[in-house]
Coordinates of C-alpha atoms in Angstrom, one line a residue:
M1 CA 31.3 258.3 119.8
L2 CA 32.0 254.7 119.7
K3 CA 31.7 253.0 116.4
R4 CA 31.6 249.6 115.7
L5 CA 32.4 248.0 112.2
L6 CA 31.3 244.3 111.9
I7 CA 32.5 242.5 109.1
T8 CA 31.5 238.8 108.7
Y9 CA 33.2 236.5 106.0
L10 CA 32.1 233.1 105.3
I11 CA 35.0 231.5 103.7
L12 CA 35.3 227.7 102.6
L13 CA 38.7 226.8 102.0
Q14 CA 39.7 223.2 101.0
I15 CA 43.1 222.2 100.0
V16 CA 43.8 218.6 99.0
L17 CA 47.2 217.9 97.8
I18 CA 49.2 214.6 97.9
A19 CA 51.8 214.9 100.7
G20 CA 53.8 211.7 100.7
T21 CA 53.9 208.0 101.2
F22 CA 55.3 206.4 104.4
T23 CA 55.9 202.9 105.6
A24 CA 56.7 200.8 108.4
K25 CA 57.4 197.4 109.0
F26 CA 57.2 195.1 112.1
P27 CA 58.3 193.6 114.3
I28 CA 61.4 195.6 115.4
L29 CA 64.5 193.9 116.8
N30 CA 65.6 196.1 119.5
Y31 CA 62.1 196.4 121.1
S32 CA 61.5 197.3 124.7
Q33 CA 61.6 194.6 127.3
Q34 CA 59.3 196.5 129.5
Y35 CA 56.8 197.1 126.6
P36 CA 57.0 194.3 124.1
E37 CA 53.9 195.7 122.3
K38 CA 56.2 198.3 120.6
A39 CA 57.9 195.5 118.8
W40 CA 54.5 195.9 116.7
G41 CA 53.9 199.7 116.7
A42 CA 51.2 199.0 119.5
I43 CA 49.9 201.3 122.1
F44 CA 47.8 198.6 123.9
I45 CA 47.5 194.8 124.0
K46 CA 45.4 192.5 126.0
N47 CA 46.2 188.8 125.8
I48 CA 48.9 189.0 123.2
A49 CA 52.5 188.1 123.9
T50 CA 55.7 188.7 122.0
R51 CA 58.1 185.7 121.8
V52 CA 60.8 184.2 119.8
I53 CA 60.2 181.0 118.1
E54 CA 62.5 179.2 115.7
G55 CA 64.3 182.5 115.2
K56 CA 61.3 184.5 114.4
I57 CA 59.7 187.3 116.7
V58 CA 56.1 186.7 116.8
A59 CA 52.9 188.0 118.3
V60 CA 51.0 185.2 119.7
N61 CA 48.1 184.7 122.2
V62 CA 49.3 184.8 125.9
Y63 CA 50.0 181.6 128.1
K64 CA 47.7 181.0 131.2
I65 CA 49.6 182.2 134.2
N66 CA 49.2 179.9 137.2
A67 CA 51.2 182.2 139.8
I68 CA 53.8 184.7 140.3
Y69 CA 56.9 183.5 142.3
A70 CA 60.0 185.1 143.5
D71 CA 63.1 182.9 143.6
S72 CA 66.3 183.7 145.1
D73 CA 69.3 183.2 143.1
S74 CA 73.2 183.7 143.5
G75 CA 76.1 185.3 142.2
P76 CA 76.5 187.4 138.9
F77 CA 75.7 190.8 140.2
S78 CA 78.7 191.5 142.5
D79 CA 79.4 195.3 142.4
V80 CA 76.7 196.1 140.0
S81 CA 74.8 199.1 140.6
Q82 CA 72.6 199.5 137.3
T83 CA 71.0 196.7 135.0
F84 CA 69.1 197.0 132.0
A85 CA 67.5 193.9 130.0
V86 CA 67.6 193.6 126.2
D87 CA 67.7 190.7 124.0
Y88 CA 70.7 191.5 122.1
N89 CA 71.0 188.3 120.1
N90 CA 67.3 188.1 119.3
D91 CA 67.0 184.6 120.7
G92 CA 64.0 185.3 123.0
Y93 CA 65.8 185.1 126.4
A94 CA 66.6 188.6 127.6
D95 CA 70.3 189.5 128.4
I96 CA 71.2 192.0 130.9
I97 CA 73.6 195.0 130.6
S98 CA 75.1 196.1 133.8
L99 CA 77.2 198.9 135.1
T100 CA 79.4 198.6 138.2
Y101 CA 80.0 200.7 141.0
H102 CA 83.5 201.4 139.5
G103 CA 82.3 202.4 136.1
K104 CA 82.6 199.2 134.2
V105 CA 80.1 198.1 131.5
V106 CA 79.3 194.4 131.5
I107 CA 77.3 192.6 129.0
K108 CA 75.8 189.3 130.6
E109 CA 74.4 186.9 128.1
N110 CA 71.4 184.8 129.2
K111 CA 72.4 181.3 128.8
K112 CA 69.1 179.9 130.2
F113 CA 68.8 177.8 133.3
D114 CA 70.7 174.8 134.5
D115 CA 68.9 171.4 135.9
E116 CA 68.1 173.2 139.3
G117 CA 66.4 176.1 137.9
N118 CA 69.2 178.6 138.3
L119 CA 69.6 181.4 136.0
I120 CA 72.9 181.3 134.2
L121 CA 74.4 184.8 133.0
K122 CA 77.7 184.8 131.4
D123 CA 79.8 187.8 131.0
I124 CA 80.8 188.1 127.2
R125 CA 82.0 191.8 127.1
K126 CA 83.6 194.3 129.4
Y127 CA 84.9 197.7 129.4
Y128 CA 85.3 200.9 131.4
L129 CA 83.8 204.2 131.3
P130 CA 86.1 207.1 131.1
V131 CA 85.0 208.3 134.7
Y132 CA 85.3 205.3 137.1
N133 CA 82.1 205.9 139.0
G134 CA 78.7 204.1 138.4
D135 CA 77.1 205.2 141.7
G136 CA 74.2 207.3 140.4
T137 CA 71.6 206.1 137.4
M138 CA 71.6 205.3 133.9
I139 CA 69.4 204.5 130.8
I140 CA 69.6 202.6 127.7
D141 CA 67.9 203.4 124.5
D142 CA 68.4 204.2 120.9
F143 CA 69.1 207.8 121.1
D144 CA 70.6 208.5 117.8
N145 CA 68.0 206.4 115.8
D146 CA 70.8 204.0 114.2
G147 CA 69.1 200.9 115.1
S148 CA 71.6 200.1 117.9
L149 CA 71.1 200.9 121.8
D150 CA 73.1 203.5 123.4
M151 CA 73.7 204.3 127.2
F152 CA 73.6 207.5 129.1
S153 CA 74.8 207.7 132.9
Y154 CA 74.7 210.5 135.4
N155 CA 77.0 209.7 138.5
S156 CA 77.2 211.1 142.0
W157 CA 80.3 213.2 141.0
F158 CA 78.1 215.0 138.4
Y159 CA 79.6 213.5 135.5
A160 CA 77.4 212.5 132.5
Q161 CA 78.6 209.8 130.2
Y162 CA 77.4 208.6 126.8
V163 CA 78.1 205.6 125.0
N164 CA 77.3 205.2 121.2
D165 CA 76.3 201.7 120.9
V166 CA 76.5 200.0 124.3
L167 CA 76.8 196.4 123.0
S168 CA 79.9 197.3 120.6
P169 CA 81.0 200.7 121.8
K170 CA 82.2 203.1 118.9
Q171 CA 82.5 206.4 120.8
I172 CA 82.3 207.1 124.3
S173 CA 82.3 210.8 125.7
Y174 CA 81.7 212.4 129.2
H175 CA 81.2 215.9 130.7
R176 CA 81.1 217.2 134.2
I177 CA 77.5 218.8 134.6
N178 CA 77.8 222.4 136.0
Y179 CA 74.6 222.4 138.1
F180 CA 75.0 226.1 138.5
K181 CA 74.0 226.4 134.6
V182 CA 70.9 224.1 135.4
K183 CA 68.2 226.6 135.9
I184 CA 64.8 226.6 137.6
D185 CA 63.6 229.9 136.1
N186 CA 66.5 232.1 137.0
R187 CA 67.7 230.0 140.0
S188 CA 70.5 227.6 139.9
A189 CA 69.6 223.9 140.4
G190 CA 72.3 223.7 143.0
S191 CA 74.1 220.6 144.3
G192 CA 70.9 218.9 144.9
F193 CA 70.9 218.0 141.0
V194 CA 72.5 214.7 141.6
T195 CA 71.8 211.2 142.2
N196 CA 73.9 210.0 145.1
W197 CA 72.8 206.5 145.6
T198 CA 72.2 203.8 143.1
V199 CA 68.6 204.0 141.9
S200 CA 66.4 204.0 138.9
A201 CA 65.9 207.7 138.3
M202 CA 65.8 207.9 134.6
A203 CA 63.6 206.8 131.6
S204 CA 63.5 207.7 127.9
F205 CA 60.6 209.4 126.1
D206 CA 60.4 211.7 122.9
Y207 CA 59.1 214.5 125.2
N208 CA 59.2 217.3 122.4
G209 CA 58.1 215.2 119.4
D210 CA 61.3 215.6 117.1
G211 CA 61.7 211.9 116.7
F212 CA 64.6 211.4 119.2
K213 CA 64.4 210.0 122.6
D214 CA 64.8 212.4 125.4
I215 CA 65.5 211.6 129.1
L216 CA 63.1 212.3 132.0
Y217 CA 65.0 212.5 135.2
V218 CA 64.2 213.1 138.9
D219 CA 67.0 214.5 141.2
R220 CA 67.7 214.2 145.1
K221 CA 65.8 217.1 145.9
G222 CA 62.3 215.6 144.1
R223 CA 62.6 217.8 140.9
F224 CA 61.7 216.5 137.9
W225 CA 63.6 217.3 134.8
V226 CA 63.6 216.7 131.0
W227 CA 67.2 216.0 129.5
L228 CA 66.4 217.1 125.8
N229 CA 68.3 215.3 123.1
D230 CA 70.1 217.5 121.0
Y231 CA 70.7 215.0 118.1
K232 CA 72.7 217.5 116.0
K233 CA 75.5 217.3 118.7
G234 CA 76.3 213.6 118.1
I235 CA 77.9 212.0 121.1
N236 CA 77.5 215.3 123.0
R237 CA 73.8 215.4 122.7
F238 CA 73.0 215.4 126.4
F239 CA 76.0 217.7 127.5
N240 CA 74.3 221.2 127.2
E241 CA 73.1 222.3 130.6
K242 CA 70.6 224.8 128.7
N243 CA 68.7 221.7 127.5
I244 CA 67.9 220.5 131.0
I245 CA 64.5 221.6 131.3
F246 CA 62.6 221.9 134.7
L247 CA 59.2 220.3 134.8
F248 CA 58.0 220.5 138.3
E249 CA 58.7 219.8 142.0
D250 CA 57.4 217.7 144.8
R251 CA 58.8 218.0 148.2
S252 CA 57.0 215.1 149.5
I253 CA 59.6 213.0 147.5
S254 CA 62.5 215.3 148.5
S255 CA 65.3 214.9 151.0
D256 CA 67.9 217.4 152.5
E257 CA 69.9 214.3 153.3
W258 CA 73.1 214.1 151.0
Y259 CA 72.7 210.3 150.4
G260 CA 69.8 209.0 148.5
G261 CA 68.0 210.1 145.4
G262 CA 64.5 210.1 143.5
V263 CA 63.3 207.0 141.8
L264 CA 61.1 207.0 138.6
D265 CA 59.7 205.3 135.5
V266 CA 57.3 206.2 133.0
G267 CA 54.3 204.6 131.2
D268 CA 50.9 205.2 130.4
V269 CA 49.2 203.7 133.7
N270 CA 45.7 205.0 133.0
N271 CA 45.3 203.9 129.4
D272 CA 44.6 207.4 128.2
G273 CA 47.4 207.5 125.4
I274 CA 49.4 209.9 127.3
I275 CA 52.7 209.1 129.5
D276 CA 52.6 209.4 133.3
I277 CA 55.4 209.3 135.8
V278 CA 55.6 206.9 138.7
A279 CA 58.0 208.0 141.5
G280 CA 59.3 207.8 144.8
H281 CA 62.3 208.7 147.0
T282 CA 64.9 206.5 148.9
N283 CA 64.2 208.3 152.1
K284 CA 60.5 208.3 151.9
K285 CA 57.9 205.5 151.8
N286 CA 55.5 206.9 149.4
I287 CA 55.0 206.1 145.8
I288 CA 53.2 208.5 143.7
I289 CA 51.8 208.8 140.0
Y290 CA 51.8 212.1 138.1
F291 CA 49.4 211.7 135.4
G292 CA 50.5 213.5 132.1
K293 CA 48.4 216.0 130.3
M294 CA 48.6 217.8 127.0
V295 CA 48.5 221.4 127.3
N296 CA 48.6 223.5 123.9
N297 CA 50.4 220.4 122.6
K298 CA 52.8 220.1 125.3
L299 CA 53.2 217.3 127.7
T300 CA 52.9 218.6 131.3
F301 CA 53.0 217.3 134.7
S302 CA 52.2 218.5 138.3
K303 CA 51.8 217.3 141.8
K304 CA 48.3 218.6 141.8
N305 CA 47.4 216.2 139.2
S306 CA 48.9 213.0 141.2
L307 CA 47.8 209.9 142.9
K308 CA 49.4 208.0 145.8
I309 CA 50.0 204.2 145.5
V310 CA 51.8 204.4 148.8
E311 CA 51.4 207.2 151.4
N312 CA 54.5 208.6 153.3
D313 CA 53.6 206.4 156.5
G314 CA 53.4 203.2 154.3
K315 CA 49.6 202.9 154.1
L316 CA 48.1 202.1 150.8
G317 CA 46.6 204.9 148.6
P318 CA 42.9 205.5 147.8
T319 CA 42.8 203.2 144.9
T320 CA 45.2 200.7 146.1
F321 CA 44.0 197.8 148.2
V322 CA 44.5 194.4 150.0
D323 CA 42.8 191.3 149.2
P324 CA 42.5 189.2 152.5
S325 CA 41.9 186.0 150.5
I326 CA 45.5 186.2 149.1
P327 CA 48.0 185.2 151.6
N328 CA 50.9 187.5 150.3
S329 CA 48.3 190.5 149.7
K330 CA 49.8 192.8 152.2
S331 CA 50.5 196.8 152.8
P332 CA 54.2 198.1 153.3
K333 CA 52.8 199.8 156.2
S334 CA 53.9 196.9 158.5
L335 CA 57.6 196.9 157.1
P336 CA 60.2 198.7 159.4
S337 CA 61.2 200.7 156.2
F338 CA 60.2 200.6 152.5
S339 CA 62.9 202.4 150.6
P340 CA 62.4 202.3 146.8
T341 CA 65.6 202.0 144.8
I342 CA 64.0 200.5 141.9
I343 CA 60.4 201.3 140.2
K344 CA 59.6 199.4 137.0
I345 CA 56.4 199.5 135.0
S346 CA 55.2 196.6 132.7
D347 CA 52.0 194.8 132.0
I348 CA 53.2 191.6 133.5
D349 CA 50.2 189.4 132.7
R350 CA 49.3 191.0 129.6
D351 CA 45.7 191.9 130.8
G352 CA 45.7 195.5 129.4
Y353 CA 46.6 197.1 132.9
K354 CA 50.0 198.3 133.7
D355 CA 51.7 196.7 136.8
I356 CA 54.4 198.4 138.9
F357 CA 57.3 196.7 140.6
V358 CA 59.2 198.2 143.6
G359 CA 62.2 197.0 145.0
T360 CA 63.7 198.6 148.1
D361 CA 67.1 199.1 149.9
A362 CA 68.6 198.8 153.3
W363 CA 70.4 201.7 155.1
R364 CA 67.7 204.3 154.4
Q365 CA 64.8 205.7 156.6
R366 CA 67.2 205.2 159.6
K367 CA 66.5 201.4 159.5
N368 CA 68.8 198.5 158.6
F369 CA 65.9 196.7 156.8
G370 CA 65.6 196.1 153.1
G371 CA 65.3 193.8 150.3
S372 CA 61.6 193.8 149.7
V373 CA 59.7 193.6 146.4
Y374 CA 56.1 194.6 146.1
L375 CA 54.0 194.3 143.0
F376 CA 51.1 196.6 142.6
K377 CA 49.2 194.8 140.1
G378 CA 46.8 196.8 138.0
V379 CA 43.3 195.4 138.1
G380 CA 41.1 198.1 136.9
I381 CA 40.5 201.9 136.2
T382 CA 38.1 204.0 138.0
N383 CA 35.2 206.1 136.4
D384 CA 37.4 209.3 136.9
N385 CA 40.3 207.5 135.1
K386 CA 42.5 206.6 138.2
P387 CA 44.4 203.2 138.0
Q388 CA 43.4 200.5 140.7
Y389 CA 46.0 198.2 142.2
L390 CA 46.2 195.1 144.2
S391 CA 49.3 195.2 146.6
L392 CA 51.3 191.8 146.7
E393 CA 54.5 191.3 148.8
L394 CA 56.7 189.2 146.8
V395 CA 59.7 189.4 148.9
H396 CA 59.4 190.5 152.6
G397 CA 62.8 191.6 153.2
S398 CA 65.1 191.3 156.0
Y399 CA 67.7 193.0 158.3
S400 CA 71.3 192.9 157.7
Y401 CA 72.1 191.1 161.0
E402 CA 70.1 188.3 159.7
N403 CA 72.7 187.6 157.2
N404 CA 70.0 186.5 154.6
P405 CA 71.5 188.0 151.2
P406 CA 70.1 189.6 149.2
Y407 CA 68.8 192.0 151.9
D408 CA 69.0 195.2 149.9
F409 CA 68.3 195.9 146.1
D410 CA 70.7 198.4 144.2
A411 CA 69.8 197.3 140.5
G412 CA 66.6 196.1 139.0
T413 CA 65.4 195.4 135.3
I414 CA 62.3 193.8 133.6
G415 CA 62.7 191.4 130.6
D416 CA 61.4 188.1 129.4
L417 CA 64.3 185.8 130.8
D418 CA 62.4 182.6 129.7
N419 CA 61.0 183.4 126.6
D420 CA 57.4 182.8 127.6
G421 CA 56.1 186.1 126.3
I422 CA 55.8 187.3 130.0
P423 CA 58.0 190.0 131.4
D424 CA 60.0 189.1 134.3
F425 CA 61.8 191.1 137.1
V426 CA 65.3 191.0 138.4
A427 CA 66.2 192.6 141.5
A428 CA 70.0 192.5 142.5
D429 CA 71.9 193.1 145.6
G430 CA 75.0 194.7 143.9
N431 CA 77.1 196.1 146.8
H432 CA 76.9 193.2 149.1
S433 CA 76.3 189.6 148.0
G434 CA 75.9 190.0 144.4
N435 CA 72.8 187.9 144.8
F436 CA 69.4 188.6 143.3
Y437 CA 65.7 187.5 143.0
K438 CA 64.0 186.7 140.0
I439 CA 60.2 187.2 139.8
F440 CA 58.6 184.7 137.3
P441 CA 55.1 184.6 136.3
R442 CA 54.6 180.9 136.1
T443 CA 52.6 179.7 133.1
S444 CA 50.9 176.5 132.0
K445 CA 52.2 176.7 128.5
L446 CA 48.4 176.6 127.3
Y447 CA 47.1 179.5 125.4
V448 CA 44.4 181.8 126.9
T449 CA 41.4 181.0 124.6
E450 CA 39.9 184.6 125.0
R451 CA 40.7 186.6 121.8
G452 CA 43.9 188.5 121.8
V453 CA 43.7 192.4 121.0
L454 CA 46.7 194.5 119.5
I455 CA 45.8 198.2 118.9
S456 CA 48.3 200.2 117.1
D457 CA 49.7 203.6 118.2
Y458 CA 48.1 206.6 116.1
I459 CA 49.2 205.9 112.5
P460 CA 51.2 209.0 112.1
N461 CA 53.4 207.8 115.2
V462 CA 53.6 204.2 113.8
V463 CA 55.1 205.6 110.5
G464 CA 57.4 208.2 112.0
I465 CA 55.3 211.3 110.9
L466 CA 56.5 214.0 113.5
P467 CA 53.8 216.3 115.1
K468 CA 55.2 219.4 113.4
D469 CA 54.5 217.8 109.9
L470 CA 51.1 216.3 110.8
P471 CA 49.1 219.3 109.2
Q472 CA 50.7 218.4 105.8
N473 CA 50.3 214.8 106.5
F474 CA 46.9 213.7 107.6
I475 CA 46.1 209.9 106.9
K476 CA 44.1 209.3 103.5
K477 CA 45.0 205.6 103.0
I478 CA 46.3 202.7 105.0
T479 CA 47.4 199.6 103.3
V480 CA 48.0 197.1 106.0
T481 CA 49.6 193.6 105.4
L482 CA 49.8 190.6 108.0
K483 CA 51.9 187.6 107.5
F484 CA 51.3 184.4 109.7
D485 CA 53.5 181.3 110.1
K486 CA 50.8 178.4 109.9
S487 CA 53.5 176.0 110.9
L488 CA 53.5 177.4 114.3
G489 CA 49.9 177.2 115.1
N490 CA 46.4 177.9 113.9
G491 CA 43.2 180.0 114.5
F492 CA 41.6 183.0 113.4
F493 CA 42.1 186.6 112.9
E494 CA 40.6 190.1 112.4
V495 CA 41.6 193.6 111.0
R496 CA 39.6 196.5 112.2
Y497 CA 40.2 200.2 112.1
I498 CA 39.5 203.3 114.3
K499 CA 38.8 206.4 112.2
S500 CA 39.5 208.7 115.1
G501 CA 42.1 207.9 117.8
I502 CA 40.5 206.6 121.2
K503 CA 41.4 207.8 124.6
D504 CA 40.9 204.6 126.4
P505 CA 41.6 201.4 124.7
Q506 CA 40.5 199.5 127.8
L507 CA 37.0 200.4 127.4
I508 CA 36.5 200.1 123.7
D509 CA 34.1 197.4 122.0
V510 CA 36.2 196.0 119.4
D511 CA 33.3 194.5 117.6
S512 CA 31.6 198.2 117.1
Y513 CA 34.7 199.2 114.9
P514 CA 34.4 198.3 111.1
L515 CA 36.3 195.4 109.7
A516 CA 39.1 196.1 107.1
P517 CA 37.8 195.7 103.4
G518 CA 38.3 192.1 102.6
C519 CA 38.3 191.0 106.0
F520 CA 35.4 189.1 107.8
P521 CA 34.8 188.1 111.3
K522 CA 36.9 185.3 112.8
M523 CA 38.7 184.7 109.4
P524 CA 40.9 181.7 109.3
I525 CA 44.7 182.7 109.2
Q526 CA 46.2 182.8 105.9
E527 CA 50.0 183.1 105.1
E528 CA 49.4 186.7 104.0
F529 CA 46.6 189.0 104.1
T530 CA 46.4 192.7 102.8
S531 CA 43.6 195.3 103.1
T532 CA 43.5 198.8 102.1
I533 CA 41.6 201.5 103.8
V534 CA 40.5 204.7 102.3
F535 CA 39.1 207.6 104.2
N536 CA 36.7 210.1 102.6
K537 CA 38.4 212.9 104.2
P538 CA 42.1 212.7 105.5
V539 CA 42.1 212.2 109.2
P540 CA 44.8 212.9 111.7
D541 CA 44.8 209.8 114.0
P542 CA 43.4 206.7 112.9
Q543 CA 44.4 203.4 114.5
I544 CA 44.5 199.6 113.4
I545 CA 43.2 196.8 115.6
V546 CA 44.4 193.1 114.9
V547 CA 42.4 190.6 116.8
L548 CA 43.8 186.9 117.2
F549 CA 41.6 184.0 118.3
P550 CA 43.3 180.6 119.3
E551 CA 42.1 177.5 117.7
S552 CA 42.4 175.8 121.0
E553 CA 44.6 175.9 124.2
T554 CA 47.4 174.2 122.4
S555 CA 47.3 176.0 119.0
A556 CA 47.0 179.8 118.3
P557 CA 47.9 182.2 115.3
H558 CA 51.5 183.4 115.1
L559 CA 51.9 186.8 113.6
V560 CA 55.4 187.0 112.2
E561 CA 55.1 190.2 110.1
L562 CA 52.9 193.5 110.0
E563 CA 53.6 196.2 107.7
Y564 CA 51.9 199.7 107.0
I565 CA 51.8 201.6 103.8
V566 CA 50.4 205.0 104.4
E567 CA 49.3 207.8 102.0
T568 CA 48.8 211.1 103.4
Q569 CA 47.4 214.5 102.2
Q570 CA 47.5 218.0 103.6
S571 CA 44.6 218.4 106.1
Q572 CA 41.5 220.0 104.7
V573 CA 41.0 223.4 106.0
I574 CA 37.6 225.0 106.6
I575 CA 37.4 228.5 108.0
K576 CA 34.0 229.6 108.8
N577 CA 32.4 232.6 110.3
F578 CA 35.7 234.7 111.2
N579 CA 34.6 238.0 112.7
W580 CA 36.8 241.1 112.6
S581 CA 35.7 244.0 114.8
K582 CA 37.0 247.5 114.7
G583 CA 36.1 250.1 117.4
E584 CA 36.8 253.3 118.9

C-alpha cells in the first residue's frame, strides 16, 4: 500500500550581516586599447572617448568622424609575426609590442607622425625568447594581476613561452606542450593542436571567474579551447596540459592542411553582457560569431548558437549587407581569396555597436592574392539579438606578382595611434615588405553634441568581488565620486543608477533610471561630486550610469577620476514552501 506523507514548511529566514567594504578607483593605466571603456570599469559606452590630455587620462565626449581611411606606410615591421598595441608610457599614443618570426620581442615606441603623415615607430627595446620561433600566435595581458603586462606565445613547434612583464622582462619560461596530454574527453588532441601560420588565434578573458585572465584559443582543426590560468604556478601558470580545456569544435573552420590556423577574437558583439567569439580560418572564407551563453553559471559556446558574417563562398551572412550608395561597401565574394589571419573587435566610432576588422593573407586558398582589409561595421541589433553589419572594403588587396607591397598581412592590432580617442587598426606585412596599412577614422576635432553615456560593469565586477564570494557580498551601499578638470572643458553631467543589472545597454532609456541622490538633470560640472546610493535590500548586480553633455562642439566635460566605495551584506535568504515527500 502506497503511503505518502506530505510535510509543508513555511520558513522565512533572513540573514543580514555586514560582509565588507570594497573600493575601486579609475582610470586604470594599462587599459585595453581595443576596449578603452575598461579604463573606467565600464561595460558599455556611447559617444564617450578615452584620451590623454596634459598627462591625464580622461573620459570625454567623442569627436565627430568624417570618414574612415586606409593609408599605406612603409618600413618598421620586417620579420614581424605578431603585434599588440599598448600605451606603455601613458602619453595617449599607442605603442606596439611585436614578436618576430625568429622569436625576438621588439618594443616600438610611437613617435607620432612626420610632416608627410607617416607614422614613426622607434625600436626602444629588444630581447629574444628562449625558443627562437615566433611563427604561431600570442596574447598580451596582465596575467598575474601585478599591474604590468605579460606575454604568452604558442608557436608552430608546440612551444609555449611566458614573459613576466613584457616591457621589462623579469622572468621568461617555456614548455613544449605534449599534445597527447591535451584531451577531448578521453581522446588526445593530436598534432592539430597547433597554429602553423601567423594569425591572431588567442584572446584573454577570465573564463572561470577566479579573478585571473585565462586564454581562449582556436587551433588548426577548428577546435576551441580555454587555457586556464593556474596563478599558483607563477611563470609556469599555462604549462599544465590538464588545464587546457576543450570547449567545442566547428569543422566549417577546420582544415586538414598542415599549414594554416584558426583565427579568433572575443567581445560582446550583441550587447547582452556575455562574451562572444568571432572566428575564421586561413583556409576558409567564412567569418562566424559564436554567441556566449551562461548555463549553470558557466560560460558555454556552441556551433549551433552561431551566426555567419561571411559564408564559406564569400557571400555575406543574413545580417550583413552592402549599401550601394557607399562606393567601398562591397562583399568579399568577388575577391579571388579571402583568407583571414587577423580578426579584431572594437567599437571604432564609439556608437555602442561593436565593429569587426578582418585582415587577410596571401598564399592561402590556392590563390596568390591577399592584403585585403574589411571592416564589418556594427549598425544595429535585431529583435532576436543578432548584430547587424555594414560591409566595407578598406583595402582591396593584390596579387604578389603585382609587386604592390604590402600584399599580405601577418600581424594586426588595434590602438589609438593619434590620441583622438578613436581606436585605429594596423595591419602589417611582416614576412615580405615590412610595410603596413593604418586604418584611421578621420575626426573633425569637434565634439558630438549628443549626450555621451558610460554604463559601469556590474558593481561586484567593478570592485573585484569574485562570483564565488557574491552570496556573502550583495551590494548594500555605493558611494560614487566623480572628478572633472574644468580647465579642459565645460558642460553638464548626470549620475544615475540601475538597481538590477540590464541585459542590453543599447536598448535602455537612460532617463527612466533614477538620479543618484544630490544629482539633478544636466547638472553643471564641478571639480568633485559625491553621491551615496543605499538599497533597501542588498542586490547582486547594480550598475552606475554616467552621462556627459557637451557645452558646445568645442567644449565638453573631461572626467579625470571615478571612484567607487561599496559596502556589502550577505544576501537575504528567503526559503518558502519547501515540500518533503516520502512514499512507498
